[in-house]
Protein backbone atom coordinates (compact mmCIF):
# COMPACT_ATOMS: atom_id res chain seq x y z
CA UNK A 1 0.00 0.00 0.00
CA UNK A 2 1.70 3.21 -1.09
CA UNK A 3 1.17 6.38 0.88
CA UNK A 4 0.61 4.60 4.19
CA UNK A 5 2.34 5.92 7.29
CA UNK A 6 4.23 3.66 9.68
CA UNK A 7 4.46 4.83 13.29
CA UNK A 8 5.25 3.68 16.77
CA UNK A 9 3.01 4.36 19.69
CA UNK A 10 2.46 3.40 23.29
CA UNK A 11 -0.76 2.59 25.11
CA UNK A 12 -1.05 5.50 27.52
CA UNK A 13 -4.36 4.70 29.16
CA UNK A 14 -7.77 3.09 28.89
CA UNK A 15 -10.79 5.34 29.30
CA UNK A 16 -14.22 4.15 30.42
CA UNK A 17 -13.12 0.54 29.97
CA UNK A 18 -13.80 0.78 26.22
CA UNK A 19 -11.37 3.25 24.65
CA UNK A 20 -7.61 2.86 24.29
CA UNK A 21 -5.56 6.06 24.07
CA UNK A 22 -2.31 5.58 22.17
CA UNK A 23 0.41 8.22 22.13
CA UNK A 24 1.96 8.39 18.67
CA UNK A 25 5.67 8.92 19.17
CA UNK A 26 6.58 10.47 15.80
CA UNK A 27 3.87 13.13 15.64
CA UNK A 28 3.27 13.52 19.39
CA UNK A 29 -0.49 13.12 19.12
CA UNK A 30 -3.08 10.97 20.82
CA UNK A 31 -5.06 8.37 18.95
CA UNK A 32 -8.25 6.98 20.52
CA UNK A 33 -9.45 3.58 19.33
CA UNK A 34 -11.74 0.84 20.54
CA UNK A 35 -10.13 -1.33 23.20
CA UNK A 36 -11.19 -4.35 21.12
CA UNK A 37 -9.00 -3.18 18.20
CA UNK A 38 -5.82 -3.77 20.22
CA UNK A 39 -3.78 -6.94 19.77
CA UNK A 40 -4.20 -9.66 22.40
CA UNK A 41 -1.92 -9.12 25.39
CA UNK A 42 -1.96 -5.32 25.16
CA UNK A 43 -1.72 -3.44 28.42
CA UNK A 44 -0.93 0.10 29.53
CA UNK A 45 2.68 0.84 28.63
CA UNK A 46 2.72 -1.57 25.67
CA UNK A 47 4.40 -0.38 22.46
CA UNK A 48 2.95 -0.88 18.99
CA UNK A 49 3.95 -0.70 15.35
CA UNK A 50 1.05 1.04 13.65
CA UNK A 51 0.25 1.44 9.95
CA UNK A 52 -2.05 4.36 9.16
CA UNK A 53 -3.83 5.05 5.88
CA UNK A 54 -5.71 8.33 5.53
CA UNK A 55 -5.81 8.72 9.30
CA UNK A 56 -7.20 5.25 9.96
CA UNK A 57 -5.35 2.30 11.48
CA UNK A 58 -4.74 -0.37 8.88
CA UNK A 59 -2.69 -2.61 11.18
CA UNK A 60 -1.45 -2.55 14.74
CA UNK A 61 0.88 -5.06 16.35
CA UNK A 62 2.77 -5.28 19.60
CA UNK A 63 6.40 -4.13 19.44
CA UNK A 64 8.16 -6.19 22.11
CA UNK A 65 11.61 -4.86 21.16
CA UNK A 66 10.51 -1.27 21.86
CA UNK A 67 9.08 -2.33 25.22
CA UNK A 68 12.36 -4.00 26.13
CA UNK A 69 14.35 -0.93 25.06
CA UNK A 70 12.17 1.39 27.16
CA UNK A 71 12.48 -0.91 30.19
CA UNK A 72 16.26 -0.92 29.82
CA UNK A 73 16.25 2.90 29.77
CA UNK A 74 14.11 3.03 32.92
CA UNK A 75 16.35 0.50 34.66
CA UNK A 76 19.44 2.53 33.72
CA UNK A 77 17.99 5.76 35.11
CA UNK A 78 16.91 4.03 38.31
CA UNK A 79 20.39 2.53 38.74
CA UNK A 80 21.96 5.98 38.35
CA UNK A 81 19.58 7.47 40.90
CA UNK A 82 20.26 4.67 43.36
CA UNK A 83 24.03 5.07 42.99
CA UNK A 84 23.76 8.81 43.61
CA UNK A 85 21.75 8.30 46.78
CA UNK A 86 24.31 5.78 48.05
CA UNK A 87 27.07 8.38 47.74
CA UNK A 88 25.15 11.27 49.26
CA UNK A 89 27.21 13.70 51.34
CA UNK A 90 24.30 14.09 53.76
CA UNK A 91 23.96 11.86 56.79
CA UNK A 92 20.94 9.66 57.09
CA UNK A 93 18.94 9.56 60.30
mmCIF file with all atom_site columns, C-alpha atoms in Angstrom:
data_model
loop_
_atom_site.group_PDB
_atom_site.id
_atom_site.type_symbol
_atom_site.label_atom_id
_atom_site.label_alt_id
_atom_site.label_comp_id
_atom_site.label_asym_id
_atom_site.label_entity_id
_atom_site.label_seq_id
_atom_site.pdbx_PDB_ins_code
_atom_site.Cartn_x
_atom_site.Cartn_y
_atom_site.Cartn_z
_atom_site.occupancy
_atom_site.B_iso_or_equiv
_atom_site.pdbx_formal_charge
_atom_site.auth_seq_id
_atom_site.auth_comp_id
_atom_site.auth_asym_id
_atom_site.auth_atom_id
_atom_site.pdbx_PDB_model_num
ATOM 1  C CA . UNK A 1 1  ? 0.000   0.000  0.000  1.00 0.00 ? 1  UNK A CA 1
ATOM 2  C CA . UNK A 1 2  ? 1.696   3.215  -1.092 1.00 0.00 ? 2  UNK A CA 1
ATOM 3  C CA . UNK A 1 3  ? 1.167   6.380  0.884  1.00 0.00 ? 3  UNK A CA 1
ATOM 4  C CA . UNK A 1 4  ? 0.613   4.599  4.191  1.00 0.00 ? 4  UNK A CA 1
ATOM 5  C CA . UNK A 1 5  ? 2.338   5.917  7.294  1.00 0.00 ? 5  UNK A CA 1
ATOM 6  C CA . UNK A 1 6  ? 4.226   3.657  9.685  1.00 0.00 ? 6  UNK A CA 1
ATOM 7  C CA . UNK A 1 7  ? 4.458   4.827  13.286 1.00 0.00 ? 7  UNK A CA 1
ATOM 8  C CA . UNK A 1 8  ? 5.246   3.679  16.765 1.00 0.00 ? 8  UNK A CA 1
ATOM 9  C CA . UNK A 1 9  ? 3.010   4.365  19.692 1.00 0.00 ? 9  UNK A CA 1
ATOM 10 C CA . UNK A 1 10 ? 2.459   3.399  23.290 1.00 0.00 ? 10 UNK A CA 1
ATOM 11 C CA . UNK A 1 11 ? -0.757  2.594  25.107 1.00 0.00 ? 11 UNK A CA 1
ATOM 12 C CA . UNK A 1 12 ? -1.046  5.497  27.524 1.00 0.00 ? 12 UNK A CA 1
ATOM 13 C CA . UNK A 1 13 ? -4.357  4.699  29.160 1.00 0.00 ? 13 UNK A CA 1
ATOM 14 C CA . UNK A 1 14 ? -7.765  3.090  28.889 1.00 0.00 ? 14 UNK A CA 1
ATOM 15 C CA . UNK A 1 15 ? -10.789 5.337  29.300 1.00 0.00 ? 15 UNK A CA 1
ATOM 16 C CA . UNK A 1 16 ? -14.225 4.145  30.415 1.00 0.00 ? 16 UNK A CA 1
ATOM 17 C CA . UNK A 1 17 ? -13.116 0.536  29.973 1.00 0.00 ? 17 UNK A CA 1
ATOM 18 C CA . UNK A 1 18 ? -13.802 0.780  26.222 1.00 0.00 ? 18 UNK A CA 1
ATOM 19 C CA . UNK A 1 19 ? -11.369 3.252  24.646 1.00 0.00 ? 19 UNK A CA 1
ATOM 20 C CA . UNK A 1 20 ? -7.611  2.858  24.292 1.00 0.00 ? 20 UNK A CA 1
ATOM 21 C CA . UNK A 1 21 ? -5.560  6.055  24.067 1.00 0.00 ? 21 UNK A CA 1
ATOM 22 C CA . UNK A 1 22 ? -2.314  5.582  22.167 1.00 0.00 ? 22 UNK A CA 1
ATOM 23 C CA . UNK A 1 23 ? 0.405   8.217  22.133 1.00 0.00 ? 23 UNK A CA 1
ATOM 24 C CA . UNK A 1 24 ? 1.962   8.385  18.672 1.00 0.00 ? 24 UNK A CA 1
ATOM 25 C CA . UNK A 1 25 ? 5.675   8.925  19.167 1.00 0.00 ? 25 UNK A CA 1
ATOM 26 C CA . UNK A 1 26 ? 6.584   10.474 15.804 1.00 0.00 ? 26 UNK A CA 1
ATOM 27 C CA . UNK A 1 27 ? 3.868   13.134 15.637 1.00 0.00 ? 27 UNK A CA 1
ATOM 28 C CA . UNK A 1 28 ? 3.272   13.524 19.385 1.00 0.00 ? 28 UNK A CA 1
ATOM 29 C CA . UNK A 1 29 ? -0.485  13.118 19.122 1.00 0.00 ? 29 UNK A CA 1
ATOM 30 C CA . UNK A 1 30 ? -3.079  10.974 20.818 1.00 0.00 ? 30 UNK A CA 1
ATOM 31 C CA . UNK A 1 31 ? -5.063  8.366  18.952 1.00 0.00 ? 31 UNK A CA 1
ATOM 32 C CA . UNK A 1 32 ? -8.249  6.978  20.520 1.00 0.00 ? 32 UNK A CA 1
ATOM 33 C CA . UNK A 1 33 ? -9.449  3.582  19.334 1.00 0.00 ? 33 UNK A CA 1
ATOM 34 C CA . UNK A 1 34 ? -11.740 0.843  20.545 1.00 0.00 ? 34 UNK A CA 1
ATOM 35 C CA . UNK A 1 35 ? -10.133 -1.329 23.196 1.00 0.00 ? 35 UNK A CA 1
ATOM 36 C CA . UNK A 1 36 ? -11.192 -4.349 21.120 1.00 0.00 ? 36 UNK A CA 1
ATOM 37 C CA . UNK A 1 37 ? -9.003  -3.185 18.205 1.00 0.00 ? 37 UNK A CA 1
ATOM 38 C CA . UNK A 1 38 ? -5.817  -3.771 20.220 1.00 0.00 ? 38 UNK A CA 1
ATOM 39 C CA . UNK A 1 39 ? -3.779  -6.941 19.774 1.00 0.00 ? 39 UNK A CA 1
ATOM 40 C CA . UNK A 1 40 ? -4.197  -9.659 22.399 1.00 0.00 ? 40 UNK A CA 1
ATOM 41 C CA . UNK A 1 41 ? -1.920  -9.124 25.392 1.00 0.00 ? 41 UNK A CA 1
ATOM 42 C CA . UNK A 1 42 ? -1.965  -5.319 25.158 1.00 0.00 ? 42 UNK A CA 1
ATOM 43 C CA . UNK A 1 43 ? -1.723  -3.442 28.420 1.00 0.00 ? 43 UNK A CA 1
ATOM 44 C CA . UNK A 1 44 ? -0.930  0.097  29.527 1.00 0.00 ? 44 UNK A CA 1
ATOM 45 C CA . UNK A 1 45 ? 2.680   0.842  28.630 1.00 0.00 ? 45 UNK A CA 1
ATOM 46 C CA . UNK A 1 46 ? 2.716   -1.573 25.666 1.00 0.00 ? 46 UNK A CA 1
ATOM 47 C CA . UNK A 1 47 ? 4.403   -0.376 22.457 1.00 0.00 ? 47 UNK A CA 1
ATOM 48 C CA . UNK A 1 48 ? 2.947   -0.884 18.994 1.00 0.00 ? 48 UNK A CA 1
ATOM 49 C CA . UNK A 1 49 ? 3.954   -0.699 15.348 1.00 0.00 ? 49 UNK A CA 1
ATOM 50 C CA . UNK A 1 50 ? 1.050   1.043  13.650 1.00 0.00 ? 50 UNK A CA 1
ATOM 51 C CA . UNK A 1 51 ? 0.254   1.444  9.952  1.00 0.00 ? 51 UNK A CA 1
ATOM 52 C CA . UNK A 1 52 ? -2.052  4.360  9.155  1.00 0.00 ? 52 UNK A CA 1
ATOM 53 C CA . UNK A 1 53 ? -3.827  5.053  5.882  1.00 0.00 ? 53 UNK A CA 1
ATOM 54 C CA . UNK A 1 54 ? -5.714  8.330  5.526  1.00 0.00 ? 54 UNK A CA 1
ATOM 55 C CA . UNK A 1 55 ? -5.806  8.722  9.298  1.00 0.00 ? 55 UNK A CA 1
ATOM 56 C CA . UNK A 1 56 ? -7.201  5.252  9.963  1.00 0.00 ? 56 UNK A CA 1
ATOM 57 C CA . UNK A 1 57 ? -5.354  2.303  11.483 1.00 0.00 ? 57 UNK A CA 1
ATOM 58 C CA . UNK A 1 58 ? -4.738  -0.375 8.878  1.00 0.00 ? 58 UNK A CA 1
ATOM 59 C CA . UNK A 1 59 ? -2.695  -2.614 11.181 1.00 0.00 ? 59 UNK A CA 1
ATOM 60 C CA . UNK A 1 60 ? -1.454  -2.548 14.737 1.00 0.00 ? 60 UNK A CA 1
ATOM 61 C CA . UNK A 1 61 ? 0.876   -5.059 16.346 1.00 0.00 ? 61 UNK A CA 1
ATOM 62 C CA . UNK A 1 62 ? 2.775   -5.281 19.601 1.00 0.00 ? 62 UNK A CA 1
ATOM 63 C CA . UNK A 1 63 ? 6.404   -4.135 19.435 1.00 0.00 ? 63 UNK A CA 1
ATOM 64 C CA . UNK A 1 64 ? 8.161   -6.192 22.110 1.00 0.00 ? 64 UNK A CA 1
ATOM 65 C CA . UNK A 1 65 ? 11.614  -4.856 21.156 1.00 0.00 ? 65 UNK A CA 1
ATOM 66 C CA . UNK A 1 66 ? 10.506  -1.268 21.860 1.00 0.00 ? 66 UNK A CA 1
ATOM 67 C CA . UNK A 1 67 ? 9.075   -2.331 25.218 1.00 0.00 ? 67 UNK A CA 1
ATOM 68 C CA . UNK A 1 68 ? 12.356  -3.998 26.133 1.00 0.00 ? 68 UNK A CA 1
ATOM 69 C CA . UNK A 1 69 ? 14.352  -0.927 25.057 1.00 0.00 ? 69 UNK A CA 1
ATOM 70 C CA . UNK A 1 70 ? 12.171  1.389  27.159 1.00 0.00 ? 70 UNK A CA 1
ATOM 71 C CA . UNK A 1 71 ? 12.478  -0.911 30.191 1.00 0.00 ? 71 UNK A CA 1
ATOM 72 C CA . UNK A 1 72 ? 16.258  -0.916 29.822 1.00 0.00 ? 72 UNK A CA 1
ATOM 73 C CA . UNK A 1 73 ? 16.248  2.904  29.765 1.00 0.00 ? 73 UNK A CA 1
ATOM 74 C CA . UNK A 1 74 ? 14.114  3.032  32.916 1.00 0.00 ? 74 UNK A CA 1
ATOM 75 C CA . UNK A 1 75 ? 16.350  0.495  34.659 1.00 0.00 ? 75 UNK A CA 1
ATOM 76 C CA . UNK A 1 76 ? 19.435  2.529  33.719 1.00 0.00 ? 76 UNK A CA 1
ATOM 77 C CA . UNK A 1 77 ? 17.993  5.763  35.110 1.00 0.00 ? 77 UNK A CA 1
ATOM 78 C CA . UNK A 1 78 ? 16.911  4.032  38.314 1.00 0.00 ? 78 UNK A CA 1
ATOM 79 C CA . UNK A 1 79 ? 20.387  2.525  38.736 1.00 0.00 ? 79 UNK A CA 1
ATOM 80 C CA . UNK A 1 80 ? 21.960  5.984  38.347 1.00 0.00 ? 80 UNK A CA 1
ATOM 81 C CA . UNK A 1 81 ? 19.580  7.474  40.899 1.00 0.00 ? 81 UNK A CA 1
ATOM 82 C CA . UNK A 1 82 ? 20.260  4.673  43.360 1.00 0.00 ? 82 UNK A CA 1
ATOM 83 C CA . UNK A 1 83 ? 24.033  5.066  42.989 1.00 0.00 ? 83 UNK A CA 1
ATOM 84 C CA . UNK A 1 84 ? 23.765  8.806  43.608 1.00 0.00 ? 84 UNK A CA 1
ATOM 85 C CA . UNK A 1 85 ? 21.745  8.297  46.785 1.00 0.00 ? 85 UNK A CA 1
ATOM 86 C CA . UNK A 1 86 ? 24.307  5.779  48.052 1.00 0.00 ? 86 UNK A CA 1
ATOM 87 C CA . UNK A 1 87 ? 27.072  8.380  47.740 1.00 0.00 ? 87 UNK A CA 1
ATOM 88 C CA . UNK A 1 88 ? 25.153  11.267 49.262 1.00 0.00 ? 88 UNK A CA 1
ATOM 89 C CA . UNK A 1 89 ? 27.209  13.697 51.336 1.00 0.00 ? 89 UNK A CA 1
ATOM 90 C CA . UNK A 1 90 ? 24.303  14.090 53.756 1.00 0.00 ? 90 UNK A CA 1
ATOM 91 C CA . UNK A 1 91 ? 23.963  11.858 56.790 1.00 0.00 ? 91 UNK A CA 1
ATOM 92 C CA . UNK A 1 92 ? 20.939  9.660  57.093 1.00 0.00 ? 92 UNK A CA 1
ATOM 93 C CA . UNK A 1 93 ? 18.943  9.563  60.296 1.00 0.00 ? 93 UNK A CA 1
#
